[in-house]
């Protein structure tokens, strides 16, 4: 099988959107410290791009989670593969994600992080695939709403590949 990738969102469109979200966050967090939480691995590219477009200090935190039993109905639980190494109590936190698809992971993660008492907690995602939503998630900052296609690039992978593409592409498969 040959993997083919067709552009859905160009590098320039992404750069423009990153600048827009960055300036919105800058305005809304005036006088406050910003703490980004990146959900590994997909969120890392967008988080770094966004942090670099913000003209004040941004703290970066990392977490790795996986959902329990993907084959069953939402089990209402996630497994923390790597937890934050600092408390977020009384901090202004923004979870930065690559894509929100079913919303399962993020709705549970949000509850978990809220139980740790942050001063505020918002969600920022580069992509939103609303057609596939199962669990309700309030998204505060969205880059692009996309159709129900499997996409790669800007942190998103197919079998761990293509995360470093500087555009978002739809992957398709053709016989050799
Ligand atoms: P969910 O919102 O809990 O379903 O989880 C979304 C996660 O599934 C994302 O963080 C991605 O890791 C992965 N995912 C969903 N859609 C895509 C896609 O189109 N390309 C690559 N990964 C995806
Ligand atoms: Mg992800």
Tab-separated table of C-alpha atoms and ligand atoms in Angstrom:
chain	number	residue	atom	x	y	z
A	1	UNK	CA	0.000	0.000	0.000
A	2	UNK	CA	1.206	3.477	-0.837
A	3	UNK	CA	0.292	6.195	1.632
A	4	UNK	CA	-0.830	9.399	-0.085
A	5	UNK	CA	-1.287	12.688	1.683
A	6	UNK	CA	-3.363	15.545	0.311
A	7	UNK	CA	-3.255	18.965	1.909
A	8	UNK	CA	-6.267	19.937	3.985
A	9	UNK	CA	-4.808	22.951	5.812
A	10	UNK	CA	-1.659	24.684	4.560
A	11	UNK	CA	1.385	25.698	6.576
A	12	UNK	CA	0.487	29.377	6.030
A	13	UNK	CA	-3.085	28.921	7.277
A	14	UNK	CA	-1.788	27.157	10.389
A	15	UNK	CA	0.806	29.868	11.069
A	16	UNK	CA	-1.871	32.546	10.732
A	17	UNK	CA	-4.228	30.684	13.072
A	18	UNK	CA	-1.463	30.128	15.646
A	19	UNK	CA	-0.779	33.892	15.668
A	20	UNK	CA	-4.505	34.641	16.122
A	21	UNK	CA	-4.951	32.234	19.035
A	22	UNK	CA	-1.689	33.401	20.626
A	23	UNK	CA	-2.767	37.033	20.621
A	24	UNK	CA	-6.202	36.111	21.994
A	25	UNK	CA	-4.559	34.175	24.841
A	26	UNK	CA	-2.102	37.016	25.478
A	27	UNK	CA	-4.980	39.470	25.899
A	28	UNK	CA	-7.084	37.170	28.066
A	29	UNK	CA	-4.196	36.261	30.386
A	30	UNK	CA	-2.836	39.763	30.947
A	31	UNK	CA	-1.273	39.900	34.404
A	32	UNK	CA	-1.540	36.126	34.834
A	33	UNK	CA	1.021	33.360	34.434
A	34	UNK	CA	0.091	30.902	31.693
A	35	UNK	CA	0.605	27.178	32.268
A	36	UNK	CA	0.262	24.992	29.198
A	37	UNK	CA	-0.334	21.283	29.640
A	38	UNK	CA	0.620	19.272	26.599
A	39	UNK	CA	-0.984	15.880	26.142
A	40	UNK	CA	1.743	13.736	24.595
A	41	UNK	CA	2.585	13.098	21.929
A	42	UNK	CA	0.202	14.754	19.481
A	43	UNK	CA	-0.101	18.080	21.271
A	44	UNK	CA	3.596	18.856	21.366
A	45	UNK	CA	4.061	20.561	17.987
A	46	UNK	CA	1.073	22.878	18.359
A	47	UNK	CA	1.946	23.669	21.968
A	48	UNK	CA	5.484	24.718	21.080
A	49	UNK	CA	4.349	26.794	18.078
A	50	UNK	CA	1.696	28.491	20.179
A	51	UNK	CA	4.036	29.157	23.103
A	52	UNK	CA	6.604	30.732	20.782
A	53	UNK	CA	3.970	33.043	19.309
A	54	UNK	CA	3.074	34.352	22.786
A	55	UNK	CA	5.228	37.285	23.747
A	56	UNK	CA	5.447	36.574	27.452
A	57	UNK	CA	6.488	33.685	29.612
A	58	UNK	CA	4.596	30.437	29.187
A	59	UNK	CA	5.237	27.493	31.504
A	60	UNK	CA	5.142	24.114	29.780
A	61	UNK	CA	3.990	20.897	31.413
A	62	UNK	CA	3.632	17.424	29.945
A	63	UNK	CA	1.304	14.526	30.567
A	64	UNK	CA	0.804	11.207	28.862
A	65	UNK	CA	-2.500	9.411	29.165
A	66	UNK	CA	-4.277	6.525	27.512
A	67	UNK	CA	-7.861	5.439	27.702
A	68	UNK	CA	-8.699	2.120	29.289
A	69	UNK	CA	-10.192	-0.492	26.980
A	70	UNK	CA	-10.675	1.276	23.661
A	71	UNK	CA	-12.920	-1.558	22.454
A	72	UNK	CA	-15.574	-0.999	25.096
A	73	UNK	CA	-17.964	1.871	25.546
A	74	UNK	CA	-16.304	4.816	27.218
A	75	UNK	CA	-15.077	3.269	30.433
A	76	UNK	CA	-15.119	6.638	32.134
A	77	UNK	CA	-11.520	6.224	33.119
A	78	UNK	CA	-8.070	7.036	31.824
A	79	UNK	CA	-4.697	5.660	32.689
A	80	UNK	CA	-2.000	8.194	33.502
A	81	UNK	CA	1.176	6.989	31.802
A	82	UNK	CA	3.114	10.077	32.873
A	83	UNK	CA	1.778	12.605	35.341
A	84	UNK	CA	2.625	16.279	35.776
A	85	UNK	CA	5.709	16.825	37.893
A	86	UNK	CA	4.298	19.895	39.665
A	87	UNK	CA	0.987	20.746	41.309
A	88	UNK	CA	-1.367	22.990	39.326
A	89	UNK	CA	-3.238	24.298	42.344
A	90	UNK	CA	-4.120	28.001	41.950
A	91	UNK	CA	-2.500	28.137	38.493
A	92	UNK	CA	-4.056	29.275	35.230
A	93	UNK	CA	-3.941	26.168	33.098
A	94	UNK	CA	-4.596	25.616	29.400
A	95	UNK	CA	-4.645	22.056	28.066
A	96	UNK	CA	-3.203	22.108	24.539
A	97	UNK	CA	-4.325	19.293	22.241
A	98	UNK	CA	-3.765	18.330	18.635
A	99	UNK	CA	-7.312	17.172	17.946
A	100	UNK	CA	-10.568	16.515	19.744
A	101	UNK	CA	-12.315	13.567	18.209
A	102	UNK	CA	-14.682	11.536	20.408
A	103	UNK	CA	-13.801	13.864	23.282
A	104	UNK	CA	-13.590	10.950	25.716
A	105	UNK	CA	-9.999	11.442	26.828
A	106	UNK	CA	-10.308	15.155	27.296
A	107	UNK	CA	-13.604	15.154	29.160
A	108	UNK	CA	-12.128	12.760	31.733
A	109	UNK	CA	-8.780	14.559	31.853
A	110	UNK	CA	-10.533	17.860	32.462
A	111	UNK	CA	-12.415	16.447	35.459
A	112	UNK	CA	-9.208	14.987	36.858
A	113	UNK	CA	-7.273	18.246	36.530
A	114	UNK	CA	-10.143	20.311	37.952
A	115	UNK	CA	-10.027	18.139	41.077
A	116	UNK	CA	-6.488	19.454	41.652
A	117	UNK	CA	-7.782	22.979	42.162
A	118	UNK	CA	-6.334	25.146	39.370
A	119	UNK	CA	-7.283	28.858	39.393
A	120	UNK	CA	-8.719	28.286	35.901
A	121	UNK	CA	-8.703	25.536	33.298
A	122	UNK	CA	-9.240	26.009	29.587
A	123	UNK	CA	-8.909	23.796	26.536
A	124	UNK	CA	-7.155	24.766	23.327
A	125	UNK	CA	-7.098	22.469	20.309
A	126	UNK	CA	-5.629	22.838	16.850
A	127	UNK	CA	-8.320	20.646	15.277
A	128	UNK	CA	-11.879	19.722	16.135
A	129	UNK	CA	-13.731	16.805	14.504
A	130	UNK	CA	-17.241	17.533	15.814
A	131	UNK	CA	-18.962	14.760	13.801
A	132	UNK	CA	-17.392	12.093	15.980
A	133	UNK	CA	-18.080	13.597	19.385
A	134	UNK	CA	-19.336	11.163	22.016
A	135	UNK	CA	-18.427	12.972	25.228
A	136	UNK	CA	-19.245	16.627	25.678
A	137	UNK	CA	-16.190	18.902	25.901
A	138	UNK	CA	-16.268	22.689	26.101
A	139	UNK	CA	-13.465	23.943	23.899
A	140	UNK	CA	-12.218	27.459	24.608
A	141	UNK	CA	-9.866	27.917	21.643
A	142	UNK	CA	-10.221	26.001	18.364
A	143	UNK	CA	-7.907	26.285	15.373
A	144	UNK	CA	-9.962	24.540	12.691
A	145	UNK	CA	-13.111	22.426	12.533
A	146	UNK	CA	-12.489	19.573	10.134
A	147	UNK	CA	-14.618	16.884	8.475
A	148	UNK	CA	-14.512	13.258	9.606
A	149	UNK	CA	-11.275	12.306	7.829
A	150	UNK	CA	-8.088	10.796	9.232
A	151	UNK	CA	-5.481	13.545	9.216
A	152	UNK	CA	-1.752	13.747	9.863
A	153	UNK	CA	0.835	16.468	10.422
A	154	UNK	CA	1.515	19.151	13.042
A	155	UNK	CA	1.828	16.512	15.753
A	156	UNK	CA	-0.784	14.093	14.413
A	157	UNK	CA	0.458	10.701	13.346
A	158	UNK	CA	-0.403	7.639	11.375
A	159	UNK	CA	1.492	4.678	12.934
A	160	UNK	CA	3.832	7.230	14.598
A	161	UNK	CA	4.715	8.810	11.245
A	162	UNK	CA	4.130	12.278	9.769
A	163	UNK	CA	4.061	14.201	13.073
A	164	UNK	CA	6.625	16.681	11.712
A	165	UNK	CA	4.713	17.667	8.550
A	166	UNK	CA	4.230	21.439	8.628
A	167	UNK	CA	0.713	21.179	7.149
A	168	UNK	CA	-2.360	19.074	7.895
A	169	UNK	CA	-3.037	16.391	5.319
A	170	UNK	CA	-5.655	13.721	4.718
A	171	UNK	CA	-4.068	10.305	4.393
A	172	UNK	CA	-5.324	7.744	1.898
A	173	UNK	CA	-4.069	4.346	0.804
A	174	UNK	CA	-3.540	3.059	-2.728
A	175	UNK	CA	-2.464	-0.289	-4.111
A	176	UNK	CA	1.136	-0.370	-5.283
B	1	LIG	P1	-10.581	11.383	21.667
B	1	LIG	O1	-11.055	12.809	21.485
B	1	LIG	O2	-10.610	10.927	23.086
B	1	LIG	O3	-11.282	10.440	20.724
B	1	LIG	O4	-9.047	11.259	21.326
B	1	LIG	C1	-8.488	11.990	20.339
B	1	LIG	C2	-7.122	11.411	20.056
B	1	LIG	O5	-7.227	10.445	18.998
B	1	LIG	C3	-6.191	12.496	19.558
B	1	LIG	O6	-5.453	13.087	20.591
B	1	LIG	C4	-5.325	11.750	18.559
B	1	LIG	O7	-4.229	11.175	19.223
B	1	LIG	C5	-6.222	10.643	18.034
B	1	LIG	N1	-6.843	11.029	16.739
B	1	LIG	C6	-8.137	11.320	16.504
B	1	LIG	N2	-8.358	11.632	15.219
B	1	LIG	C7	-7.151	11.566	14.620
B	1	LIG	C8	-6.716	11.819	13.264
B	1	LIG	O8	-7.475	12.170	12.339
B	1	LIG	N3	-5.381	11.652	13.033
B	1	LIG	C9	-4.509	11.266	13.997
B	1	LIG	N4	-4.864	11.034	15.268
B	1	LIG	C10	-6.181	11.185	15.578
B	2	LIG	MG1	-3.796	13.762	21.459
